[in-house]
Coordinates of C-alpha atoms in Angstrom, one line a residue:
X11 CA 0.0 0.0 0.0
X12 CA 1.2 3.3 -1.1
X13 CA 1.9 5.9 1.9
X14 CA -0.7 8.9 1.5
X15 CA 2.3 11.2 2.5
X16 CA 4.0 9.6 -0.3
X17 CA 1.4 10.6 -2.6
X18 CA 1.6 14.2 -1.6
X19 CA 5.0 14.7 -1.6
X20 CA 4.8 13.1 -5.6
X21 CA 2.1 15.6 -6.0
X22 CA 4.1 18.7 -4.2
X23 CA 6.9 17.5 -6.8
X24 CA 4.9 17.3 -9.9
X25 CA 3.4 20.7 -9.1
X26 CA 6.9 22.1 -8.1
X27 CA 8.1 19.8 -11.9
X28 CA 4.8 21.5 -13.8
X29 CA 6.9 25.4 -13.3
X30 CA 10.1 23.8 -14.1
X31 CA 8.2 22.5 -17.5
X32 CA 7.5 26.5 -18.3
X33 CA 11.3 27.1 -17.3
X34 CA 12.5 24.3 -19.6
X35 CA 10.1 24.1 -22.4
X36 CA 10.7 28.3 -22.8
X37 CA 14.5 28.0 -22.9
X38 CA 14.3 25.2 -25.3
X39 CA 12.0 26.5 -27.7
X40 CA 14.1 30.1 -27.1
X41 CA 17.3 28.5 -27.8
X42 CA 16.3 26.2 -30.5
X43 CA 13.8 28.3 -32.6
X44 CA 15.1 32.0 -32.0
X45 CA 18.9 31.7 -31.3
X46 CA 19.1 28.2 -33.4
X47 CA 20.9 25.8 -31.5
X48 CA 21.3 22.2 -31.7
X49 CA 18.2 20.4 -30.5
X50 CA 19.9 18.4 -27.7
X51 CA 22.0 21.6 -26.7
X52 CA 18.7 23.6 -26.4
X53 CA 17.0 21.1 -24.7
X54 CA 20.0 20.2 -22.4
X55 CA 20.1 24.2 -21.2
X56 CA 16.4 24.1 -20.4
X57 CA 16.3 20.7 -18.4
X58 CA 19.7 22.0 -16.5
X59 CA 17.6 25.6 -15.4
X60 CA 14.7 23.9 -14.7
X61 CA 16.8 21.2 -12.7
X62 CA 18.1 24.3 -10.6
X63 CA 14.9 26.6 -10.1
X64 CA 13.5 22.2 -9.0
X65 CA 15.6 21.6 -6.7
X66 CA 15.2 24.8 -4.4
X67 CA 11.6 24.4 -4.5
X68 CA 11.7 21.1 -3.7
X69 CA 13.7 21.6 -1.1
X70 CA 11.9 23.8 1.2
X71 CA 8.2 23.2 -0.2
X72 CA 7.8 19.2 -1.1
X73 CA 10.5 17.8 1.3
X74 CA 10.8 20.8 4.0
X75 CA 14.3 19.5 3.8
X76 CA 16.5 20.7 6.7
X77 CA 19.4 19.7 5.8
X78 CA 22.7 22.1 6.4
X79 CA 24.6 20.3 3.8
X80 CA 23.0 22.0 1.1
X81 CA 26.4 21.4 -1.6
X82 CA 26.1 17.9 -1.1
X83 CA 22.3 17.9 -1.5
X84 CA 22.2 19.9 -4.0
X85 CA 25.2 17.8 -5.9
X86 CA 22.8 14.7 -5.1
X87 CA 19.5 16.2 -6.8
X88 CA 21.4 17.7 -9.5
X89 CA 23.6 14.4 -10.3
X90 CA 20.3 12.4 -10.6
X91 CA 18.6 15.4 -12.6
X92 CA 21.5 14.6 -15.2
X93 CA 21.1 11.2 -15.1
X94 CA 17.3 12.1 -16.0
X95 CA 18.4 14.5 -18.7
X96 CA 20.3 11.4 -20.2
X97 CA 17.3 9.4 -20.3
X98 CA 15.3 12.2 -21.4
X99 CA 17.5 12.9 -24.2
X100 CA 17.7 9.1 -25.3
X101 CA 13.9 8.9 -25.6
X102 CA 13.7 12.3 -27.7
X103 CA 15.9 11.1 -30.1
X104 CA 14.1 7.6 -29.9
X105 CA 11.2 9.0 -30.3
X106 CA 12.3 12.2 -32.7
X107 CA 15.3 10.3 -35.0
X108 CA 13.9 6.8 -34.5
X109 CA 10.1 7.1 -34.9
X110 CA 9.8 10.4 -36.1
X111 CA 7.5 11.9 -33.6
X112 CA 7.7 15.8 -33.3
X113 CA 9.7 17.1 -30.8
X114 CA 7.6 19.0 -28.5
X115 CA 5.7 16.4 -28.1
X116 CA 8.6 13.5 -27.7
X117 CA 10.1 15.9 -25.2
X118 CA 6.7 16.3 -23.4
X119 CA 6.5 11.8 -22.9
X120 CA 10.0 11.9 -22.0
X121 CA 9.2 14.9 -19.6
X122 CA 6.7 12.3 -18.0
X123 CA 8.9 9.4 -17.9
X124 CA 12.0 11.6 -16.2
X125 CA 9.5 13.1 -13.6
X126 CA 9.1 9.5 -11.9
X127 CA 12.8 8.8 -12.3
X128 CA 13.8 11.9 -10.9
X129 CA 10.9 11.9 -7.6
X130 CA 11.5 8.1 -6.7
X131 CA 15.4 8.8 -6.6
X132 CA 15.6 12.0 -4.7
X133 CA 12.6 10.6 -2.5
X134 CA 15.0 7.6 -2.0
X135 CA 18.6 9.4 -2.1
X136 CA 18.3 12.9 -1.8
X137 CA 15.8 14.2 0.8
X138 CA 15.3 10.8 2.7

C-alpha cells in the first residue's frame, strides 16, 4: 500500500516539476527556434535551469528538507537530474530520430517518464 504522505510529496513534486516545464520548455524552444541551436543543446540548457529553479523548491516546499549540507544535496539532486536528462534525451531522439514523432511532443512523454525517475530517486537518495 502506497503511503498517502507519499502521494503528496509526488504531488508537491509534480506541481513544483509542472513550473520547471515552463522554465524548460521556454528555454528550449528560445534556444532552438530563436537563437538556433542544436536540438539536444537547447533542450540540455532548459532541463539544466529547470533542474536548478527544482531543486530549491523542492527543497523547502515538497520535502521541508532541513538539511545544512546544502552542496552535497544539491550535488545529489542535480547528479540524478543529469542522469534524467540522459534518459530524457535518449527517448527524444528515440522517439524524434527513430520514430519520427515531433519534438515538443517526444520531449513532453519523456518529460513524464524523467518526472518519476527523478521523484522516486531524490525521494530515495536525496531528501530521505
Amino acid at each position: 500500500m502506497i503511503d498517502k504522505l507519499l502521494i503528496y510529496k509526488f504531488v508537491k513534486f509534480c506541481v513544483v516539476g509542472f513550473s520547471g516545464l515552463f522554465v524548460d520548455f521556454g528555454t528550449t524552444w528560445l534556444l532552438k527556434e530563436k537563437v538556433h541551436l542544436n536540438k539536444y543543446v537547447a533542450n540540455s540548457t532548459g532541463f539544466v535551469l529547470a533542474a536548478t529553479s527544482n531543486y530549491f523548491f523542492n527543497r523547502f516546499w515538497t520535502f521541508h528538507s532541513q538539511n545544512s549540507h546544502i552542496v552535497t544535496e544539491y550535488f545529489s539532486f542535480f547528479s540524478i537530474s543529469i542522469a534524467g536528462l540522459g534518459i530524457n534525451n535518449l527517448i527524444i531522439y528515440l522517439l524524434t530520430d527513430k520514430l519520427r514523432l515531433n519534438f515538443y511532443l517526444s520531449k513532453l512523454i519523456a518529460v513524464g517518464v524523467v518526472t518519476v525517475w527523478n521523484f522516486v530517486m531524490n525521494y530515495l537518495f536525496t531528501f530521505r
